[in-house]
Coordinates of C-alpha atoms in Angstrom, one line a residue:
X227 CA 4.3 -7.4 36.7
X228 CA 2.6 -5.6 39.4
X229 CA -1.2 -5.1 39.6
X230 CA -0.6 -1.4 38.6
X231 CA 1.7 -2.4 35.5
X232 CA -1.0 -4.9 34.5
X233 CA -3.8 -2.5 34.7
X234 CA -1.6 0.0 32.6
X235 CA -1.0 -2.4 29.9
X236 CA -4.7 -3.3 29.5
X237 CA -5.3 0.4 28.9
X238 CA -5.7 1.6 25.1
X239 CA -2.4 2.8 23.7
X240 CA -3.8 6.2 23.1
X241 CA -4.2 6.5 26.8
X242 CA -1.0 4.8 27.8
X243 CA 1.1 6.8 25.3
X244 CA -0.3 10.5 25.5
X245 CA 2.0 11.7 22.7
X246 CA 1.0 9.0 20.3
X247 CA -2.8 9.8 21.3
X248 CA -2.0 13.4 20.4
X249 CA -0.7 12.7 17.1
X250 CA -3.3 10.2 16.3
X251 CA -6.0 12.7 17.3
X252 CA -4.4 15.2 15.0
X253 CA -4.5 12.7 12.1
X254 CA -8.1 12.1 12.8
X255 CA -9.0 15.7 12.7
X256 CA -7.1 16.4 9.7
X257 CA -8.6 13.4 7.9
X258 CA -12.3 14.2 9.0
X259 CA -11.7 17.9 8.0
X260 CA -10.5 16.9 4.5
X261 CA -13.5 14.4 4.2
X262 CA -15.9 16.9 5.4
X263 CA -14.7 19.6 3.0
X264 CA -14.9 17.1 0.0
X265 CA -18.3 15.9 0.8
X266 CA -19.6 19.3 1.8
X267 CA -18.2 20.9 -1.6
X268 CA -19.7 18.2 -3.6
X269 CA -23.0 18.7 -2.0
X270 CA -22.9 22.5 -2.4
X271 CA -21.9 22.0 -6.3
X272 CA -24.9 19.8 -6.7
X273 CA -27.4 21.4 -4.4
X274 CA -26.7 24.9 -4.3
X275 CA -24.2 26.1 -7.0
X276 CA -26.4 25.1 -9.8
X277 CA -25.5 25.1 -13.2
X278 CA -26.0 22.6 -16.3
X279 CA -23.0 20.5 -15.4
X280 CA -23.4 19.4 -11.8
X281 CA -22.1 16.1 -12.4
X282 CA -19.0 17.2 -14.4
X283 CA -18.3 19.9 -12.0
X284 CA -18.5 17.7 -8.8
X285 CA -16.5 14.8 -10.7
X286 CA -13.7 17.3 -11.6
X287 CA -13.8 18.5 -7.9
X288 CA -13.3 14.9 -6.6
X289 CA -10.7 14.3 -9.3
X290 CA -8.5 17.3 -8.3
X291 CA -8.9 16.3 -4.5
X292 CA -7.5 12.9 -5.1
X293 CA -4.7 13.6 -7.6
X294 CA -2.0 14.7 -4.9
X295 CA -2.0 11.3 -3.2
X296 CA -0.7 9.8 -6.5
X297 CA 1.2 12.4 -8.1
X298 CA 3.1 13.8 -5.3
X299 CA 4.2 10.1 -3.9
X300 CA 8.0 10.6 -4.8
X301 CA 8.0 14.2 -3.5
X302 CA 6.4 13.0 -0.2
X303 CA 8.8 10.2 0.0
X304 CA 11.8 12.6 -0.1
X305 CA 10.2 15.2 2.4
X306 CA 9.4 12.5 4.8
X307 CA 12.9 11.0 4.6
X308 CA 14.9 14.4 5.0
X309 CA 12.9 16.1 7.8
X310 CA 11.8 15.4 11.3
X311 CA 8.3 13.9 11.7
X312 CA 6.9 16.6 14.0
X313 CA 8.0 19.2 11.5
X314 CA 6.4 17.7 8.6
X315 CA 3.2 16.9 10.4
X316 CA 2.8 20.1 12.0
X317 CA 3.7 22.0 8.8
X318 CA 1.2 20.0 6.7
X319 CA -1.6 20.6 9.0
X320 CA -0.6 24.4 9.5
X321 CA -0.6 25.0 5.8
X322 CA -4.0 23.3 5.5
X323 CA -5.5 25.3 8.4
X324 CA -4.1 28.5 6.7
X325 CA -5.6 27.7 3.3
X326 CA -9.0 26.6 4.7
X327 CA -9.1 29.8 6.8
X328 CA -8.3 32.0 3.8
X329 CA -11.0 30.2 1.8
X330 CA -13.5 30.7 4.6
X331 CA -12.9 34.5 4.7
X332 CA -13.1 34.9 1.0
X333 CA -16.5 32.6 0.9
X334 CA -17.8 34.6 3.6
X335 CA -17.1 37.9 1.5
X336 CA -18.8 36.3 -1.4
X337 CA -15.6 36.4 -3.5
X338 CA -14.6 32.7 -3.9
X339 CA -15.1 31.6 -7.7
X340 CA -15.5 28.1 -8.6
X341 CA -11.8 27.9 -9.6
X342 CA -10.8 28.8 -6.0
X343 CA -12.9 25.9 -4.6
X344 CA -11.1 23.6 -6.8
X345 CA -7.7 25.1 -5.7
X346 CA -8.7 25.0 -2.1
X347 CA -9.6 21.3 -2.5
X348 CA -6.2 20.8 -4.3
X349 CA -4.4 22.2 -1.6
X350 CA -6.1 20.3 1.4
X351 CA -5.7 17.0 -0.4
X352 CA -1.8 17.8 -0.9
X353 CA -1.4 18.6 2.7
X354 CA -3.2 15.4 3.6
X355 CA -1.1 13.3 1.1
X356 CA 2.0 14.5 3.2
X357 CA 0.5 14.0 6.6
X358 CA -0.6 10.6 6.5
X359 CA 2.5 8.9 5.2
X360 CA 4.7 10.8 7.7
X361 CA 2.6 9.6 10.6
X362 CA 2.9 5.9 9.3
X363 CA 6.7 6.4 9.0
X364 CA 6.9 8.0 12.3
X365 CA 5.0 5.4 14.3
X366 CA 8.2 3.5 15.6
X367 CA 9.5 7.0 17.0
X368 CA 6.3 7.4 19.0
X369 CA 5.8 4.0 20.6
X370 CA 8.0 1.2 21.9
X371 CA 8.6 -1.9 19.8
X372 CA 5.9 -3.9 21.4
X373 CA 3.3 -1.4 20.7
X374 CA 4.0 -1.0 17.1
X375 CA 1.0 -3.4 16.0
X376 CA -1.5 -1.7 18.3
X377 CA -0.4 1.8 17.0
X378 CA -0.8 0.5 13.4
X379 CA -4.3 -0.8 14.2
X380 CA -5.3 2.7 15.5
X381 CA -3.9 4.4 12.5
X382 CA -5.6 2.0 10.2
X383 CA -9.0 2.8 11.9
X384 CA -8.6 6.5 11.3
X385 CA -9.7 6.7 8.0
X386 CA -13.0 4.7 8.6
X387 CA -13.9 6.9 11.6
X388 CA -12.8 10.2 10.0
X389 CA -14.4 9.3 6.9
X390 CA -17.6 8.5 8.6
X391 CA -17.7 11.7 10.7
X392 CA -16.5 14.0 8.0
X393 CA -19.0 12.4 5.5
X394 CA -21.9 12.9 8.0
X395 CA -21.0 16.4 9.0
X396 CA -20.0 17.9 5.4
X397 CA -23.8 18.2 4.0
X398 CA -25.0 19.2 7.3
X399 CA -22.7 22.1 7.7
X400 CA -23.3 23.0 4.1
X401 CA -27.1 23.0 4.8
X402 CA -26.7 25.1 7.9
X403 CA -23.9 27.6 7.1
X404 CA -23.2 27.2 3.1
X405 CA -19.6 27.0 1.7
X406 CA -18.2 29.3 4.2
X407 CA -19.5 27.0 7.2
X408 CA -17.8 23.9 5.9
X409 CA -14.5 25.6 5.0
X410 CA -14.3 27.5 8.4
X411 CA -15.0 24.3 10.4
X412 CA -12.3 22.5 8.4
X413 CA -9.9 25.3 9.3
X414 CA -10.5 24.9 13.0
X415 CA -10.0 21.3 12.8
X416 CA -6.6 21.7 11.1
X417 CA -5.3 24.2 13.4
X418 CA -6.2 22.1 16.6
X419 CA -4.3 19.3 14.9
X420 CA -1.3 21.6 14.8
X421 CA -1.4 22.3 18.4
X422 CA -1.8 18.7 19.3
X423 CA 1.2 17.6 17.0
X424 CA 3.3 20.4 18.5
X425 CA 2.6 19.2 22.0
X426 CA 3.6 15.5 21.4
X427 CA 7.2 14.1 22.1
X428 CA 8.9 11.6 19.9
X429 CA 10.9 9.7 22.5
X430 CA 12.1 7.0 20.3
X431 CA 13.5 9.3 17.7
X432 CA 16.8 9.8 19.3
X433 CA 17.4 6.4 20.5
X434 CA 16.5 4.8 17.0
X435 CA 19.0 7.5 15.3
X436 CA 21.8 6.3 17.6
X437 CA 21.1 2.7 17.1
X438 CA 21.1 3.0 13.2
X439 CA 24.0 5.5 12.9
X440 CA 26.9 4.1 10.8
X441 CA 24.7 1.2 9.7
X442 CA 24.8 0.7 5.9
X443 CA 21.5 1.2 4.2
X444 CA 20.5 -2.5 2.9
X445 CA 19.9 -2.4 -1.0
X446 CA 16.2 -2.3 -1.6
X447 CA 14.5 -4.1 -4.7
X448 CA 12.6 -2.1 -7.2
X449 CA 8.7 -2.7 -7.4
X450 CA 9.1 -4.4 -10.8
X451 CA 11.7 -6.7 -9.2
X452 CA 9.2 -7.4 -6.2
X453 CA 6.1 -8.1 -8.5
X454 CA 8.1 -10.2 -11.0
X455 CA 7.8 -13.2 -8.7
X456 CA 4.3 -12.6 -7.6
X457 CA 2.2 -13.1 -10.6
X458 CA -1.0 -13.8 -8.6
X459 CA -0.7 -10.6 -6.7
X460 CA -0.3 -8.6 -10.0
X461 CA -3.6 -10.0 -11.1
X462 CA -5.3 -9.3 -7.9
X463 CA -4.2 -5.7 -7.8
X464 CA -5.4 -5.1 -11.5
X465 CA -8.7 -6.6 -10.6
X466 CA -9.2 -4.4 -7.5
X467 CA -8.0 -1.3 -9.5
X468 CA -10.8 -2.1 -12.0
X469 CA -13.3 -2.8 -9.3
X470 CA -12.3 0.8 -7.7
X471 CA -13.5 2.5 -10.9
X472 CA -17.0 1.5 -10.1
X473 CA -17.0 1.5 -6.4
X474 CA -15.3 4.8 -5.7
X475 CA -18.0 6.5 -8.2
X476 CA -20.6 6.1 -5.4
X477 CA -19.3 9.3 -4.1
X478 CA -20.2 11.2 -7.3
X479 CA -23.6 9.3 -7.7
X480 CA -24.7 9.7 -4.0
X481 CA -25.3 13.5 -4.4
X482 CA -26.7 13.2 -7.9
X483 CA -29.1 10.3 -6.6
X484 CA -30.1 12.4 -3.4
X485 CA -31.0 15.4 -5.5
X486 CA -32.4 13.8 -8.8
X487 CA -34.2 10.8 -7.5
X488 CA -34.9 11.2 -3.6
X489 CA -35.5 15.0 -4.1
X490 CA -33.9 15.5 -0.5
X491 CA -31.3 17.6 1.2
X492 CA -27.9 17.3 2.6
X493 CA -29.0 15.4 5.6
X494 CA -29.8 12.6 3.2
X495 CA -26.5 12.6 1.8
X496 CA -25.0 12.6 5.2
X497 CA -27.0 9.6 6.1
X498 CA -25.9 7.8 2.9
X499 CA -22.2 8.5 4.0
X500 CA -23.0 7.3 7.5
X501 CA -24.6 4.0 6.0
X502 CA -21.4 3.3 4.0
X503 CA -19.0 4.2 6.6
X504 CA -20.7 2.1 9.4
X505 CA -20.9 -0.7 6.9
X506 CA -17.3 -0.5 6.2
X507 CA -16.3 -0.2 10.1
X508 CA -18.5 -3.3 10.7
X509 CA -16.8 -5.2 7.7
X510 CA -13.4 -4.3 9.1
X511 CA -14.1 -6.0 12.4
X512 CA -16.0 -9.1 11.0
X513 CA -14.0 -9.8 8.0
X514 CA -11.7 -12.1 9.6
X515 CA -14.6 -14.2 10.6
X516 CA -16.1 -14.7 7.3
X517 CA -15.3 -18.3 6.1
X518 CA -13.5 -19.2 3.0
X519 CA -10.4 -18.5 1.0
X520 CA -9.5 -14.9 0.3
X521 CA -10.3 -15.3 -3.6
X522 CA -13.9 -17.0 -2.7
X523 CA -14.6 -14.2 -0.3
X524 CA -13.3 -11.4 -2.4
X525 CA -15.2 -12.7 -5.5
X526 CA -18.4 -13.1 -3.4
X527 CA -18.2 -9.7 -1.9
X528 CA -17.6 -8.1 -5.4
X529 CA -20.7 -9.9 -6.6
X530 CA -22.8 -8.7 -3.5
X531 CA -21.5 -5.1 -4.2
X532 CA -22.7 -5.6 -7.9
X533 CA -26.2 -6.3 -6.7
X534 CA -26.3 -3.7 -4.0
X535 CA -25.0 -0.8 -6.1
X536 CA -27.4 -1.8 -9.0
X537 CA -30.4 -2.2 -6.5
X538 CA -31.3 1.6 -6.1
X539 CA -31.3 1.7 -9.9
X540 CA -34.0 -0.7 -10.0
X541 CA -36.0 0.3 -6.9
X542 CA -35.9 3.9 -6.0
X543 CA -36.3 5.0 -2.2
X544 CA -34.4 6.0 0.9
X545 CA -34.3 2.7 2.6
X546 CA -33.2 0.8 -0.4
X547 CA -30.3 3.4 -0.7
X548 CA -29.2 3.4 2.8
X549 CA -29.4 -0.6 2.9
X550 CA -27.4 -0.9 -0.2
X551 CA -24.8 1.4 0.8
X552 CA -24.4 -0.5 4.2
X553 CA -23.9 -3.6 2.4
X554 CA -21.4 -2.0 0.0
X555 CA -19.4 -0.8 3.0
X556 CA -19.5 -4.1 4.6
X557 CA -18.2 -5.9 1.6
X558 CA -15.3 -3.1 1.3
X559 CA -14.5 -3.6 4.9
X560 CA -14.1 -7.5 4.5
X561 CA -12.2 -7.2 1.4
X562 CA -9.8 -5.0 2.8
X563 CA -9.1 -7.1 5.9
X564 CA -8.9 -10.4 4.2
X565 CA -6.6 -9.2 1.3
X566 CA -4.1 -7.0 3.5
X567 CA -3.6 -10.0 5.7
X568 CA -3.1 -12.2 2.5
X569 CA -0.4 -9.7 1.1
X570 CA 1.2 -9.5 4.6
X571 CA 1.8 -13.5 4.2
X572 CA 2.7 -13.4 0.4
X573 CA 5.1 -10.5 0.2
X574 CA 8.5 -10.7 1.8
X575 CA 9.3 -8.5 4.8
X576 CA 11.9 -6.4 3.2
X577 CA 9.7 -5.7 0.1
X578 CA 6.5 -4.7 2.1
X579 CA 7.2 -0.8 2.3
X580 CA 7.5 -0.4 -1.4
X581 CA 4.8 -3.0 -2.3
X582 CA 2.2 -1.3 0.0
X583 CA 3.0 2.3 -0.9
X584 CA 2.6 1.4 -4.6
X585 CA -0.6 -0.6 -3.9
X586 CA -2.2 2.4 -2.4
X587 CA -0.9 4.6 -5.3
X588 CA -2.5 2.1 -7.8
X589 CA -5.7 1.9 -6.1
X590 CA -5.8 5.6 -5.4
X591 CA -5.1 6.5 -9.1
X592 CA -8.6 5.0 -10.2
X593 CA -10.4 7.5 -8.0
X594 CA -9.8 10.6 -10.2
X595 CA -10.8 8.3 -13.2
X596 CA -14.0 7.3 -11.6
X597 CA -14.7 10.8 -10.4
X598 CA -14.2 12.4 -14.1
X599 CA -16.1 9.6 -16.0
X600 CA -19.1 9.3 -13.8
X601 CA -19.5 13.1 -13.2
X602 CA -19.4 13.6 -17.1
X603 CA -22.0 10.8 -17.3
X604 CA -24.0 12.2 -14.7
X605 CA -24.9 15.2 -17.0
X606 CA -26.2 12.9 -19.6
X607 CA -27.6 9.9 -17.7
X608 CA -30.0 9.5 -14.9
X609 CA -28.6 8.7 -11.4
X610 CA -30.6 5.5 -11.5
X611 CA -28.9 4.6 -14.7
X612 CA -25.4 5.4 -13.1
X613 CA -26.4 2.9 -10.4
X614 CA -26.9 0.3 -12.9
X615 CA -23.8 1.0 -14.6
X616 CA -21.8 0.6 -11.2
X617 CA -23.4 -2.8 -10.7
X618 CA -22.8 -4.0 -14.2
X619 CA -19.3 -3.1 -14.2
X620 CA -18.4 -5.1 -11.0
X621 CA -19.9 -8.3 -12.5
X622 CA -16.7 -9.1 -14.9
X623 CA -14.3 -7.9 -12.4
X624 CA -15.7 -10.5 -9.8
X625 CA -15.4 -13.0 -12.5
X626 CA -11.9 -12.1 -13.4
X627 CA -11.0 -12.3 -9.6
X628 CA -12.4 -15.8 -9.3
X629 CA -10.5 -16.7 -12.5
X630 CA -7.3 -15.4 -11.0
X631 CA -7.6 -17.7 -7.9
X632 CA -8.2 -20.7 -10.0
X633 CA -4.8 -20.5 -11.9
X634 CA -2.0 -22.8 -10.8
X635 CA -0.1 -20.5 -8.8
X636 CA -3.3 -20.3 -6.6
X637 CA -1.8 -23.3 -4.8
X638 CA 0.9 -21.0 -3.3
X639 CA -2.0 -18.7 -2.3
X640 CA -3.7 -21.4 -0.5
X641 CA -0.7 -22.7 1.2
X642 CA 0.3 -18.9 2.3
X643 CA -3.4 -18.3 3.3
X644 CA -3.1 -21.2 5.9
X645 CA 0.2 -19.8 7.7
X646 CA 0.1 -17.3 10.5
X647 CA 1.2 -13.9 9.6
X648 CA 5.1 -13.3 9.7
X649 CA 6.3 -11.5 13.0
X650 CA 7.9 -8.2 12.5
X651 CA 11.6 -8.7 11.0
X652 CA 10.9 -12.1 9.5
X653 CA 10.3 -12.9 5.9
X654 CA 7.1 -14.3 4.5

């Protein structure tokens, strides 16, 4: 390899492959816009729209905004399978941009009722539910085989980065420009994403289509068949689904805590979002260095999260809330890294697409439940009490996860955890 080629190989993938860089930037913009609108709308509902049911209103909004990712999974799979990736990606971003632009115009004219705010949130979430899996599926059409791991790493980092940026900007934009400002800013981000996707090339698409033409599609196992031989994984997924009910409620509790306990503005909500996002990023990068088996690490992190979530309920204050959410974010990042790597080792390669798709749907399905339940509780309990409920709810989940690792099939877990990740195309 020449010196020029060596230097080029060391450059980040988004610079070496401009088409992938444009599509990845498009995903970053769409996810940031979606998160910004969600957080901004919740803060608008809690801090500006008033009413006697702030908790329920914000909880219902978050529930509506998270349902499409679960409810539309079969439809999304069919659309992604039948249409060219660039068409699906650009179309989803264009529809989202059009919806957001229309919402901004109506909001500016003062004609955007509460039901319309919910409808905009639902439409934007549906578009994002189509965009993200389509990009995941199209990665092999954007990059060479040798770059698939690097591309996947960039894609997985998008949610944390976009969540951090969108969560930080949402309340600030609402404070500065109200609901019209945050919807208009989201519209601009979506339309920029359309231009980026349309300017990208998918160089591997034709080659892969020719290579697979005429090949018989392999028979795939159903999820029931996949999980039948993995009882340990079933128990772990149930534990994390239960944990998500209490951890994802933080997005409802944060604005209520800011208004009712800290008596602060959108800048404080943005700071709390930033603390959570930074903690998650740090946890994602340091999770692999935390010593111990995945079950021990996961149980420890859930216990620490329980204490961190409950602490603001015992000791009110800005610094306590910021520190607690940073710790919660770190634990979330560590758990994600350790258990996704573990599942990569335990789940056979041919079963991974179905497994990870359903894993995301299962964990995502708890978000609407948490939003509705904690939103409704927020109209009857103080925000400090909600913090204590979150912490207390995680304690039995941490114990259940520890118990799951102590079962006799935990021996297989320990053996698998000691093995390196299977390479692409190999079974675990």
